[in-house]
mmCIF file of C-alpha atoms and ligand atoms in Angstrom:
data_model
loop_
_atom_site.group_PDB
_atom_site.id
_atom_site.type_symbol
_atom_site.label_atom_id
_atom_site.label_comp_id
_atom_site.label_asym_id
_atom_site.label_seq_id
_atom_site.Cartn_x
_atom_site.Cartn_y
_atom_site.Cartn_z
ATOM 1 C CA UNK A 2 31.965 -40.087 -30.564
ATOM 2 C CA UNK A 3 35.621 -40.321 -30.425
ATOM 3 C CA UNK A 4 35.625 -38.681 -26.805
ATOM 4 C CA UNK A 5 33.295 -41.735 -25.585
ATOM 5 C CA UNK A 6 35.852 -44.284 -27.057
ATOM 6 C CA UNK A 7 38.520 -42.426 -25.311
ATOM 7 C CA UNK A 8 36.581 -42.446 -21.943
ATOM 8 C CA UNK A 9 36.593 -38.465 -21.501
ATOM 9 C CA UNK A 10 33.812 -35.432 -22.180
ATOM 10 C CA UNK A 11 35.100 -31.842 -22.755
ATOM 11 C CA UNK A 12 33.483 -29.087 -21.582
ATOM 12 C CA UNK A 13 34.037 -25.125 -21.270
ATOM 13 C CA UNK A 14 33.786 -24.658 -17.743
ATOM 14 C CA UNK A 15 32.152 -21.692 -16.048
ATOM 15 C CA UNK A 16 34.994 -20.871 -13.049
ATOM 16 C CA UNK A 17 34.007 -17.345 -12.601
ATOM 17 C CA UNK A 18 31.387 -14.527 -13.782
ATOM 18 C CA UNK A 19 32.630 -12.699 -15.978
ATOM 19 C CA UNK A 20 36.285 -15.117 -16.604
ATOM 20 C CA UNK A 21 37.161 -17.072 -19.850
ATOM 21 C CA UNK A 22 35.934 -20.230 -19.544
ATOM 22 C CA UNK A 23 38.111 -23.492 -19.304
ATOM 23 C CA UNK A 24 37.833 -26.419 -21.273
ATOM 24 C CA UNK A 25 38.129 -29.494 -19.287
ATOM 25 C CA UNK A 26 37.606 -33.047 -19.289
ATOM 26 C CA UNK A 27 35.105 -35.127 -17.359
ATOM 27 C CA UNK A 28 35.122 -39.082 -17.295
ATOM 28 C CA UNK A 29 32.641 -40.748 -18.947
ATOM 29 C CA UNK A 30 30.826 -43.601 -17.123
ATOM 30 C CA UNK A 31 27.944 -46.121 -18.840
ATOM 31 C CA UNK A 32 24.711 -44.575 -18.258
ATOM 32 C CA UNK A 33 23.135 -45.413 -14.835
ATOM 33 C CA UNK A 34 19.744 -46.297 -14.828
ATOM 34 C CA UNK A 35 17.137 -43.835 -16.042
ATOM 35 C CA UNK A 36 19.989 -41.887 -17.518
ATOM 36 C CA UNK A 37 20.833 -40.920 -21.003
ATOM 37 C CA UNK A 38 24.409 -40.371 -22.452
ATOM 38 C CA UNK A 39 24.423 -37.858 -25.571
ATOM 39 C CA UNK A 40 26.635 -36.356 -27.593
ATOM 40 C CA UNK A 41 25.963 -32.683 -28.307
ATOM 41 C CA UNK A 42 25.445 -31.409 -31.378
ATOM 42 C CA UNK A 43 24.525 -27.986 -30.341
ATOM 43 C CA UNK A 44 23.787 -25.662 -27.788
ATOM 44 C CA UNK A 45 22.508 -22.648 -28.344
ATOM 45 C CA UNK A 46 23.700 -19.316 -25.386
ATOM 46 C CA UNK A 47 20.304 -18.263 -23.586
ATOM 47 C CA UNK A 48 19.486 -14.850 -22.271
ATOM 48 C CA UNK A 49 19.887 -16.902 -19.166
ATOM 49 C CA UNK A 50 23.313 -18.096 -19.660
ATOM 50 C CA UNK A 51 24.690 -14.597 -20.380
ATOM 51 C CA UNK A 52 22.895 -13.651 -16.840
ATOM 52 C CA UNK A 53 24.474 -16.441 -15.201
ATOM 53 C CA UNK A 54 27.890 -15.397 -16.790
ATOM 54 C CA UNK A 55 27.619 -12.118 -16.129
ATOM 55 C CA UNK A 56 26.779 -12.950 -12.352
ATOM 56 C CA UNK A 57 22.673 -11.561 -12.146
ATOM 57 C CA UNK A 58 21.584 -14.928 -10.851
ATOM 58 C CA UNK A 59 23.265 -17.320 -9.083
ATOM 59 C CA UNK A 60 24.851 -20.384 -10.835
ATOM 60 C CA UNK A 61 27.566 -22.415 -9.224
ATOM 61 C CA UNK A 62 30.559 -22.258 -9.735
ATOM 62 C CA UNK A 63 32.217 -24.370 -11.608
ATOM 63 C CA UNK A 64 29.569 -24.948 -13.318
ATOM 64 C CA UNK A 65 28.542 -26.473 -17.199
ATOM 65 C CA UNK A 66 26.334 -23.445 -18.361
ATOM 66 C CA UNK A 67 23.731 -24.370 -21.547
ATOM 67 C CA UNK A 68 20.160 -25.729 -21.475
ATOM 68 C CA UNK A 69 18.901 -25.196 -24.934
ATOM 69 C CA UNK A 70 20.769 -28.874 -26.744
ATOM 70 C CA UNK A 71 20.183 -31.400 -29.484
ATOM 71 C CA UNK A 72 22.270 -34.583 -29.078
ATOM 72 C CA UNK A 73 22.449 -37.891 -30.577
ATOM 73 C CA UNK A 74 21.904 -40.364 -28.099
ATOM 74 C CA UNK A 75 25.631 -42.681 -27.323
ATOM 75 C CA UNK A 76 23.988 -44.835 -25.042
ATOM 76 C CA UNK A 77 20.774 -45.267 -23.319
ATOM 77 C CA UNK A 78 20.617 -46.336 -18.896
ATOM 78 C CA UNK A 79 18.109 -48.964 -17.792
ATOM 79 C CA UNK A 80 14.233 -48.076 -17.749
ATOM 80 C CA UNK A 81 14.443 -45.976 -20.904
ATOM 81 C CA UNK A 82 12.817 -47.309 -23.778
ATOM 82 C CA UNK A 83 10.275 -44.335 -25.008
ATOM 83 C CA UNK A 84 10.085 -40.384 -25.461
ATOM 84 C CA UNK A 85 7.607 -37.868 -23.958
ATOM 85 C CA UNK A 86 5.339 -39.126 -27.087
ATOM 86 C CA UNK A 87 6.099 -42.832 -26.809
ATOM 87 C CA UNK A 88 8.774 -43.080 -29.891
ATOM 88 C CA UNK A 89 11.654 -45.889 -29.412
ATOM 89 C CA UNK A 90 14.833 -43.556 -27.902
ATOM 90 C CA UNK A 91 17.716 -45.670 -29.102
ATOM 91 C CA UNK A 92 21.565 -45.577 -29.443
ATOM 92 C CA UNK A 93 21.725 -42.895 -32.618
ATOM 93 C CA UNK A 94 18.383 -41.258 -31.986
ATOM 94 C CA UNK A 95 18.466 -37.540 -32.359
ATOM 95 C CA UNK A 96 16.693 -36.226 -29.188
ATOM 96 C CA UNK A 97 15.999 -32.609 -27.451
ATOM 97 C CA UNK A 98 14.468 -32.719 -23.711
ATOM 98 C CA UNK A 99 13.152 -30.327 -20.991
ATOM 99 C CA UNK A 100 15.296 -28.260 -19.091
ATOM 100 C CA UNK A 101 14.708 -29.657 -15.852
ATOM 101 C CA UNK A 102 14.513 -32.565 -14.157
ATOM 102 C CA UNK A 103 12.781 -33.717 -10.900
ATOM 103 C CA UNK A 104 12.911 -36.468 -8.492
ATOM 104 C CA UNK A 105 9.643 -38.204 -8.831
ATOM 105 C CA UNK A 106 6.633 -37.705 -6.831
ATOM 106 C CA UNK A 107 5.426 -34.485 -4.874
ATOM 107 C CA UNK A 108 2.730 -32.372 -4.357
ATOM 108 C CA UNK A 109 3.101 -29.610 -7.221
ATOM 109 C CA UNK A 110 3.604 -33.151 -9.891
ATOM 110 C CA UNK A 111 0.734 -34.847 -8.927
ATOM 111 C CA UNK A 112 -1.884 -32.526 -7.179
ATOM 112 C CA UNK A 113 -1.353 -29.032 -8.800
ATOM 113 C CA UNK A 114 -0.021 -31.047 -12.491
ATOM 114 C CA UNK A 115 3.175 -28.332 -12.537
ATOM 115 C CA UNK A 116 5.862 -30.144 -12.903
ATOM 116 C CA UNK A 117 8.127 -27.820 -13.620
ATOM 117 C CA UNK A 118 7.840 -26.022 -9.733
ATOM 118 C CA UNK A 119 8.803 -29.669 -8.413
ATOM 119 C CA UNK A 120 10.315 -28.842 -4.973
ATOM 120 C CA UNK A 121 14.176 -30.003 -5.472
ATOM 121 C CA UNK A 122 14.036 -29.473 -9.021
ATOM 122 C CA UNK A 123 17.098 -29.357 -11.175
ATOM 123 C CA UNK A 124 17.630 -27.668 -14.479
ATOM 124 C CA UNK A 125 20.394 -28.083 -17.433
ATOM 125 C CA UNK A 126 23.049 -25.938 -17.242
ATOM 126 C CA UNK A 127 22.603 -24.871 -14.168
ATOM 127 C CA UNK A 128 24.453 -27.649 -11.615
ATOM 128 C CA UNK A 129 28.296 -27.603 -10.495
ATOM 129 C CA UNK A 130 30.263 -28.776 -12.299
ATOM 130 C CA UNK A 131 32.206 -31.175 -9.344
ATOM 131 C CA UNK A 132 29.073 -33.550 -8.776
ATOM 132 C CA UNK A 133 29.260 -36.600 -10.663
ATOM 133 C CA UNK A 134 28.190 -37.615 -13.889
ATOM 134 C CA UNK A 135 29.455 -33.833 -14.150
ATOM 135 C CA UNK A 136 28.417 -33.123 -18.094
ATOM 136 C CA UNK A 137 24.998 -31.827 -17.416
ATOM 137 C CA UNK A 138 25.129 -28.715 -19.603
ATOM 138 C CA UNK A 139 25.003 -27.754 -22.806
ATOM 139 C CA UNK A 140 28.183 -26.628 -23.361
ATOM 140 C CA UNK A 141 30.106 -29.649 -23.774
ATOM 141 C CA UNK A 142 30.280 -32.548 -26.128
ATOM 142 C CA UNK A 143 28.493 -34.863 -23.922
ATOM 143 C CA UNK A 144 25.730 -34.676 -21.368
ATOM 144 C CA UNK A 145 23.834 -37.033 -19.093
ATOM 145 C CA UNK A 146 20.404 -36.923 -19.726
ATOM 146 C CA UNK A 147 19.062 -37.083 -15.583
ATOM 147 C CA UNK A 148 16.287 -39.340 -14.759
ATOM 148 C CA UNK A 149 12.990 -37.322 -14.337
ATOM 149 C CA UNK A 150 13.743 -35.770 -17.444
ATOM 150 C CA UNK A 151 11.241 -35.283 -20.473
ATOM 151 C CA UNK A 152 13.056 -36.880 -23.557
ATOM 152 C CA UNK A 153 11.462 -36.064 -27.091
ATOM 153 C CA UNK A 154 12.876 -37.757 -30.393
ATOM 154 C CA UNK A 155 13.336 -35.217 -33.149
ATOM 155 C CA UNK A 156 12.472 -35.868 -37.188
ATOM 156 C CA UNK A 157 15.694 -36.024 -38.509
ATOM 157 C CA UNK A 158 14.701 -33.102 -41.288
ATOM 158 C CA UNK A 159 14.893 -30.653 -38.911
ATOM 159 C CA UNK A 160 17.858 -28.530 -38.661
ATOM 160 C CA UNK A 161 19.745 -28.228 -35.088
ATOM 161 C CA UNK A 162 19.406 -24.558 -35.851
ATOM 162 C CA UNK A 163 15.146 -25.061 -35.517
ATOM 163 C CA UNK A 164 15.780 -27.634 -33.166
ATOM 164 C CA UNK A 165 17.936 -26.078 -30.232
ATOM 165 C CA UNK A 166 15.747 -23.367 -29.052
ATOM 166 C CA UNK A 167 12.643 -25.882 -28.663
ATOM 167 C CA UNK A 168 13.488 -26.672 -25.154
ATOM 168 C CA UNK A 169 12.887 -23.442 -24.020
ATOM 169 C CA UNK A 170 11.988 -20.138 -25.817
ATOM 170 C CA UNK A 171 9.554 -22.416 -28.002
ATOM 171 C CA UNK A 172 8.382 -24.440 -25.282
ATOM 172 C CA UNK A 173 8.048 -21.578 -23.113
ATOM 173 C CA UNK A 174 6.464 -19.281 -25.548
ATOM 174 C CA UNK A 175 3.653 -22.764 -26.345
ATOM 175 C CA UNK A 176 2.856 -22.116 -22.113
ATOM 176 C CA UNK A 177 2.935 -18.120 -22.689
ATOM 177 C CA UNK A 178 0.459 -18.252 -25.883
ATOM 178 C CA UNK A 179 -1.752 -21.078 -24.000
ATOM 179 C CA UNK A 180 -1.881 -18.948 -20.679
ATOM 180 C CA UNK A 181 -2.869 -15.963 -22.792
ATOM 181 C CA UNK A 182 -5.820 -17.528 -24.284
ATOM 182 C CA UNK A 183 -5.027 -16.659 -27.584
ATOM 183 C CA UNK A 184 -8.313 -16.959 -29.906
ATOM 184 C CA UNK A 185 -9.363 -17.032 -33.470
ATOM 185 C CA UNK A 186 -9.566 -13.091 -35.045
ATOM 186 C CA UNK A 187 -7.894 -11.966 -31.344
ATOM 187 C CA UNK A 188 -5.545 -8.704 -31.632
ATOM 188 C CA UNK A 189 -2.272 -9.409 -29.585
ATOM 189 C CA UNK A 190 0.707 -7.375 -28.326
ATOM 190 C CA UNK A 191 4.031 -9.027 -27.918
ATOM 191 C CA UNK A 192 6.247 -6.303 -25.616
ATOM 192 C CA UNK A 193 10.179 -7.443 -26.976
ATOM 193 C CA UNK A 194 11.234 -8.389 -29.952
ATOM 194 C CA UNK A 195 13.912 -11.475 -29.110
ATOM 195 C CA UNK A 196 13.707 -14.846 -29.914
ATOM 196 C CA UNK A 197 11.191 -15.068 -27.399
ATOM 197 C CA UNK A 198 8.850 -12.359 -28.556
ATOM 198 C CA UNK A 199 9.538 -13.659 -32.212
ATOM 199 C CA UNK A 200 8.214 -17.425 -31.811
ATOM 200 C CA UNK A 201 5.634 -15.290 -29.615
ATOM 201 C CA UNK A 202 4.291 -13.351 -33.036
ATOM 202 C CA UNK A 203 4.471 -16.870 -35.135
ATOM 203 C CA UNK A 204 2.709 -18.531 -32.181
ATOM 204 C CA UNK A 205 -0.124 -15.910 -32.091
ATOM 205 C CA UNK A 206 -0.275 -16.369 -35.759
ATOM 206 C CA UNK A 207 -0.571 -19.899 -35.653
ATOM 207 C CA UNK A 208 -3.406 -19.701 -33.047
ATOM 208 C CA UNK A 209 -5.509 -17.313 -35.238
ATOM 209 C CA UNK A 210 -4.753 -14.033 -34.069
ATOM 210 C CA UNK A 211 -5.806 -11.657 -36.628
ATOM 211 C CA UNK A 212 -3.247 -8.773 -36.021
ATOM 212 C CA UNK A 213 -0.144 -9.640 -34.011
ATOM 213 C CA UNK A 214 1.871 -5.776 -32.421
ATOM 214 C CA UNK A 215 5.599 -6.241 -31.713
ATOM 215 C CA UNK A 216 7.074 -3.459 -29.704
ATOM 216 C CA UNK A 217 10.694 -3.172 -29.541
ATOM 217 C CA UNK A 218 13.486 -0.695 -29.809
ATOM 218 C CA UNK A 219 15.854 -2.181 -31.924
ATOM 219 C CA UNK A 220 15.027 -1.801 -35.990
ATOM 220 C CA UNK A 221 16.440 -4.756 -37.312
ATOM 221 C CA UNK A 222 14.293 -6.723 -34.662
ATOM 222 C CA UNK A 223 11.277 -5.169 -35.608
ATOM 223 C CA UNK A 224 12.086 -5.537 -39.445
ATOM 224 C CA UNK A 225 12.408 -9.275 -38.375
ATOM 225 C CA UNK A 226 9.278 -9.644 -36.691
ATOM 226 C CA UNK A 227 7.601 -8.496 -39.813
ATOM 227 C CA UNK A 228 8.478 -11.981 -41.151
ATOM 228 C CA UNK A 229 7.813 -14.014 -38.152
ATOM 229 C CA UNK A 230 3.877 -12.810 -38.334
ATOM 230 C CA UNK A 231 4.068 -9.105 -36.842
ATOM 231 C CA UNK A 232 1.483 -6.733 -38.880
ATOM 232 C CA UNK A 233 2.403 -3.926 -36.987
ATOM 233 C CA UNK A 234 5.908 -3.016 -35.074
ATOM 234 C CA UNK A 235 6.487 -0.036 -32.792
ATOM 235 C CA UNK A 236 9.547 1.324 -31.540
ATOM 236 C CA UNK A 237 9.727 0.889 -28.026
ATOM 237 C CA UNK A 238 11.642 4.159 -27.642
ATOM 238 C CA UNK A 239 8.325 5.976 -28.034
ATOM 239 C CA UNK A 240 6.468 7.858 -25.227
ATOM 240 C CA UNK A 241 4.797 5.196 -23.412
ATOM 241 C CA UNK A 242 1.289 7.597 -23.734
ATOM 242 C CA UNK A 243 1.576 6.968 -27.712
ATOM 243 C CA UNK A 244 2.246 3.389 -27.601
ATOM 244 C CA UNK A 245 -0.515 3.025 -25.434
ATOM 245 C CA UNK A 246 -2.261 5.230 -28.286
ATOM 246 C CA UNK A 247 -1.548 3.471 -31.470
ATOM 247 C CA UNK A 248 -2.083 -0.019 -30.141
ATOM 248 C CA UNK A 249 -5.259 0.756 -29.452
ATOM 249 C CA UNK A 250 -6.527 2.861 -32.496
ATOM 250 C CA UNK A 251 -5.345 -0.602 -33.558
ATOM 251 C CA UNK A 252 -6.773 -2.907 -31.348
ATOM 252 C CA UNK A 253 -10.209 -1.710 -32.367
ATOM 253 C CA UNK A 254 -12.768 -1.069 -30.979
ATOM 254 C CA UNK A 255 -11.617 -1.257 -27.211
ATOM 255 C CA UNK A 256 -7.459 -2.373 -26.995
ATOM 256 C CA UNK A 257 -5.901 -5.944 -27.343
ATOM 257 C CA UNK A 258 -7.135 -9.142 -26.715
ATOM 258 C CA UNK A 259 -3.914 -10.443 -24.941
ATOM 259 C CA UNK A 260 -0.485 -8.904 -24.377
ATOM 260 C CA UNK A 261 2.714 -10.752 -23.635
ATOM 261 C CA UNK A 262 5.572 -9.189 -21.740
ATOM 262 C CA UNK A 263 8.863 -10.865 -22.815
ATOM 263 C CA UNK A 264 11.169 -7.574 -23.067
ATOM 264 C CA UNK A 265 12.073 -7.852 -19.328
ATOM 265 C CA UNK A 266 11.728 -4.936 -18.150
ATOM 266 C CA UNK A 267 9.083 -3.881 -15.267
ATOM 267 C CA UNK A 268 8.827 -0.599 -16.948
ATOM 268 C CA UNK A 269 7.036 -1.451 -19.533
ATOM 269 C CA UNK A 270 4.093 -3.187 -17.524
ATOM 270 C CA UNK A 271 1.644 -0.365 -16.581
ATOM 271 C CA UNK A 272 1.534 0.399 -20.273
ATOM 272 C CA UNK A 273 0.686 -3.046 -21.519
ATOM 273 C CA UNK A 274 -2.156 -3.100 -19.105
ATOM 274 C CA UNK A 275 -3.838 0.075 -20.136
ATOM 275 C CA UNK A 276 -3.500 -1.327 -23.686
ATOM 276 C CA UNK A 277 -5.908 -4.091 -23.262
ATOM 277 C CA UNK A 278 -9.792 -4.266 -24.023
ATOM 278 C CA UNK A 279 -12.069 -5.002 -20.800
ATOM 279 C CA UNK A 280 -11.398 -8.913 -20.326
ATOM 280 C CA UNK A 281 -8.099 -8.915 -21.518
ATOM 281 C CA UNK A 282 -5.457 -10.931 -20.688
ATOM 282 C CA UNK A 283 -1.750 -9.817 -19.474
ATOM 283 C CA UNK A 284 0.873 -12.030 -18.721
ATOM 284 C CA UNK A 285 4.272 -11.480 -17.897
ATOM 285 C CA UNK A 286 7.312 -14.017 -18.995
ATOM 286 C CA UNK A 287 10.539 -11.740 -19.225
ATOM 287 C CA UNK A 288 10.770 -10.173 -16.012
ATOM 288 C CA UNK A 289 12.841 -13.399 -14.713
ATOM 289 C CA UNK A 290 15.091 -11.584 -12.551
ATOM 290 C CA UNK A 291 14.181 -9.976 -8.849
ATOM 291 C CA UNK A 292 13.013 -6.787 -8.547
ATOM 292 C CA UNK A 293 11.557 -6.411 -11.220
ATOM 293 C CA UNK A 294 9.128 -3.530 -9.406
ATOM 294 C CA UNK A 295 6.454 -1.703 -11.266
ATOM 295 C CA UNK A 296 3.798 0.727 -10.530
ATOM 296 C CA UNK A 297 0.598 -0.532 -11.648
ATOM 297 C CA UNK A 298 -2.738 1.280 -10.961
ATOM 298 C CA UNK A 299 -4.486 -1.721 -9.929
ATOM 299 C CA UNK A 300 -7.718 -0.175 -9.935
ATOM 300 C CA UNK A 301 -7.493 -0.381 -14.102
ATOM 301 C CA UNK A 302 -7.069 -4.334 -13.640
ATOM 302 C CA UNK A 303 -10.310 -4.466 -11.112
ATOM 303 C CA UNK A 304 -12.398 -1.924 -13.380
ATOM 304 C CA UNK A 305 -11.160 -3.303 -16.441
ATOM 305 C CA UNK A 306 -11.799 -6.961 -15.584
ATOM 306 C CA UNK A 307 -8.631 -7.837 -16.427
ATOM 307 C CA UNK A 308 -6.737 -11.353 -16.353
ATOM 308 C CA UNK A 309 -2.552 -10.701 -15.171
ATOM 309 C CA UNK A 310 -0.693 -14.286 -15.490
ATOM 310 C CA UNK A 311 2.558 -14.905 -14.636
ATOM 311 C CA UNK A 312 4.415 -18.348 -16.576
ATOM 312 C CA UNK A 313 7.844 -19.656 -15.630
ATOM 313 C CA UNK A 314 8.936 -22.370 -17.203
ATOM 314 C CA UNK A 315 6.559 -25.118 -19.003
ATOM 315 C CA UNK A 316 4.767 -28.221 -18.589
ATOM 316 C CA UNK A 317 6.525 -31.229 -20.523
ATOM 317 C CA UNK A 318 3.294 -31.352 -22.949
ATOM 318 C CA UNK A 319 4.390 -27.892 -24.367
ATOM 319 C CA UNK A 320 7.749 -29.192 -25.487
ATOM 320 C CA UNK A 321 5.871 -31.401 -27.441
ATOM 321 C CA UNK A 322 3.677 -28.870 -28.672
ATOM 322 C CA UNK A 323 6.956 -26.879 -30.061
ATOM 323 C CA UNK A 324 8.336 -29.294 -31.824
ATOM 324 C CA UNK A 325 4.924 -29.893 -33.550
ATOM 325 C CA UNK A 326 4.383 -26.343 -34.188
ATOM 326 C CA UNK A 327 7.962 -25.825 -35.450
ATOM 327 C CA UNK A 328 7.429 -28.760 -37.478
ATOM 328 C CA UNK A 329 4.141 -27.375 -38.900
ATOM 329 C CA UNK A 330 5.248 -24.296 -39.346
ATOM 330 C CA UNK A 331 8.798 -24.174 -40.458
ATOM 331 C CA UNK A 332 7.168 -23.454 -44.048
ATOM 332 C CA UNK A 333 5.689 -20.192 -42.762
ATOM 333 C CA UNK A 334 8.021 -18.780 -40.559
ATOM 334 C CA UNK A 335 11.576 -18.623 -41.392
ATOM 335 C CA UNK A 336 13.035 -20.093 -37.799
ATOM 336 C CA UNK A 337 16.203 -21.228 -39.055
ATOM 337 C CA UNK A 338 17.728 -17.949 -39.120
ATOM 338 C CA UNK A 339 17.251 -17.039 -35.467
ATOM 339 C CA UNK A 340 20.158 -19.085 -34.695
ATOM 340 C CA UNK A 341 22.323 -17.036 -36.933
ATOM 341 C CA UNK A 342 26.117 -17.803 -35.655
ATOM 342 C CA UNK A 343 27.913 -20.615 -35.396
ATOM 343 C CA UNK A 344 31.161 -21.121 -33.243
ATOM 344 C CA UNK A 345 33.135 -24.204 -31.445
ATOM 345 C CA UNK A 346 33.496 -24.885 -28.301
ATOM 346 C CA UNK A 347 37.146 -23.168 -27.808
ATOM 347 C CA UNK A 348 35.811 -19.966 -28.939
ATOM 348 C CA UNK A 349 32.957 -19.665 -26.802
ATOM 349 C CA UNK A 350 34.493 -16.761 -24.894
ATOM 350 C CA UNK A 351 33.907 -14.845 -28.604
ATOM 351 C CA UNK A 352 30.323 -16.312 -28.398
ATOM 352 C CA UNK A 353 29.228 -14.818 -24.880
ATOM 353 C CA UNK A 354 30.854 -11.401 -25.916
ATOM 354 C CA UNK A 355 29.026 -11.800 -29.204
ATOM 355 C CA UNK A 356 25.516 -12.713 -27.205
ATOM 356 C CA UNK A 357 25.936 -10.404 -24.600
ATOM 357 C CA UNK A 358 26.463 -7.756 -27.230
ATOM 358 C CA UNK A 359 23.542 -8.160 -29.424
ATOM 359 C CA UNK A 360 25.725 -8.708 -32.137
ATOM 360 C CA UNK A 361 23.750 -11.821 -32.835
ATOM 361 C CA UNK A 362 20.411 -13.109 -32.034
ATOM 362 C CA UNK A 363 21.289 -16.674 -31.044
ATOM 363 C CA UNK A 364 24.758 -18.024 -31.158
ATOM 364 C CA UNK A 365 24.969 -21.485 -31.419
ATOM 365 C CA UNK A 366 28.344 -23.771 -29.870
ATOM 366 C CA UNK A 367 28.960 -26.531 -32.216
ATOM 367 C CA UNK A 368 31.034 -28.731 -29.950
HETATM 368 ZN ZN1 ZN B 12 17.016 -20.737 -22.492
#
């Protein structure tokens, strides 16, 4: 907290795609009412944030990149007294909160209960970097909680490693597994083998799947899935016709109950159709970019009565449903190690090359 006493934030700033970032300093200001001042104590690079970098979606420039944070709160604004669950959020509270924010009422809130497709919402990580309070992304060593935010207090056991990736690729993969309607003794396929499709398998598990398929080129990823609740990994490199093949000899007697589509590519979406049983369920949560184009004999999902579900995002009540199965869970499933590098905030040029690489699975700024 020595930046607070010294009345400045530093940040690596996003100036460019593709450009070292900056470190800079913002002034910090008391928090304003319904705000939250934190300090970071990490922030873990998203698939997203490499896009951003990398210039496949647009992100202002410049901008404070990083969604996925754990902070300790410095100093709480008027009007905030409780979390998402109704827990005291206090000066030294460790805290993790959605990765949006929204302006109060409006029609997708209050009549269609999605907050998270608020018209004139605003995400983490994803604002520039010249609008005051400024620090509202991850990587820094402060940020602003916004008003409209969903604030959750985290057990202090739990290591920033389990707790960074909660705000999203846990929360997101609680919505994913719910819209699925994952059931006892149900056989599902999980298409990608990142963090996403990882939590994905545990998820499944946790639900009461009785056979969880992770498909996914990359060996070491499908080794790792093995211990994250996979039964059965396929390399994704196979002829589409055989993958189709072996999930369902077994998927018996007539394909999967549910597949999930986090690999992000549009390729792969015909064949994850034709792999589920009449009734299944598809749904699709890695194809974030445009274009993502596929050819899909739609005639198999009309014949085949089957369910296709898109999810974006989350609904604040499945952040709170991460943390509790993280927390339940952390026994089982060894979640610590998918944040498996560590670096500070001066050499997160190294961490983006590292990320964008593959080299790790989820590097972590320590700021
Ligand atoms: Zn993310």
């Amino acid at each position: 907290m020595s930046t607070a006493r010294e009345g400045f934030g530093r940040a690596a700033v996003f100036e460019a795609p593709n450009a070292p970032f900056a470190i800079r300093r913002y002034p910090l200001r008391p928090a304003g009412p319904g705000e939250v001042l934190v300090r970071v104590g990490m922030s873990t690079i998203c698939r997203s944030d490499i896009h951003s970098y990398q210039g496949r979606r647009p992100s202002p420039c410049p901008g404070i990149l990083g969604h996925e944070i754990v902070g300790r709160v410095v100093e709480v604004g008027q009007g905030i007294e409780a979390d998402l669950r109704g827990d005291p959020v206090r000066v030294g509270t460790r805290i993790t909160w959605t990765e949006y924010f929204h302006h109060g009422a409006c029609y997708h809130r209050d009549v269609l209960d999605m907050p998270q497709k608020c018209r004139g919402l605003e995400k983490y990580g994803h604002e520039s970097a010249d609008r005051p309070p400024h620090l509202i992304g991850g990587f820094a060593d402060h940020c602003y909680v916004q008003p409209g935010t969903g604030i959750l207090c985290l057990p202090e056991d739990l290591s920033d490693e389990e707790a960074a990736p909660l705000n999203c690729g846990v929360a997101t993969m609680a919505a994913v597994t719910e819209a699925a309607q994952i059931r006892l003794g149900d056989a599902v396929v999980i298409q990608g083998l990142g963090l996403l499709g990882l939590y994905g398998a545990a998820l499944a598990k946790a639900r009461g799947a009785r056979l969880v398929v992770g498909i996914d080129p990359v060996a070491w990823r499908r080794d790792l899935a093995a211990r994250f609740g996979a039964d059965l990994t396929l390399d994704a490199a196979l002829p589409a016709r055989d993958l189709v093949e072996q999930v369902r000899a077994a998927c018996r007697p007539d394909g999967a109950d549910a597949v999930i589509e986090v690999c992000g590519n549009p390729d792969v979406i015909a064949s994850g159709a034709a792999m589920l049983r009449a009734g299944g369920c598809y749904v699709l949560a890695g194809v974030v970019t445009p274009q993502a184009d596929a050819v899909l004999d739609f005639n198999l999902v009309l014949r085949r009565c089957l369910t296709l579900r898109g999810v974006h995002n989350y609904h604040p009540r499945h952040l709170v449903e991460a943390l509790d199965f993280v927390v339940s869970q952390r026994a089982r499933f060894p979640f610590r190690e998918l944040v498996d590098a560590r670096y500070a905030l001066e050499e997160i040029d190294r961490a983006f090359a590292d990320a964008a690489a593959c080299r790790v699975l989820r590097a972590a700024i320590v700021p």
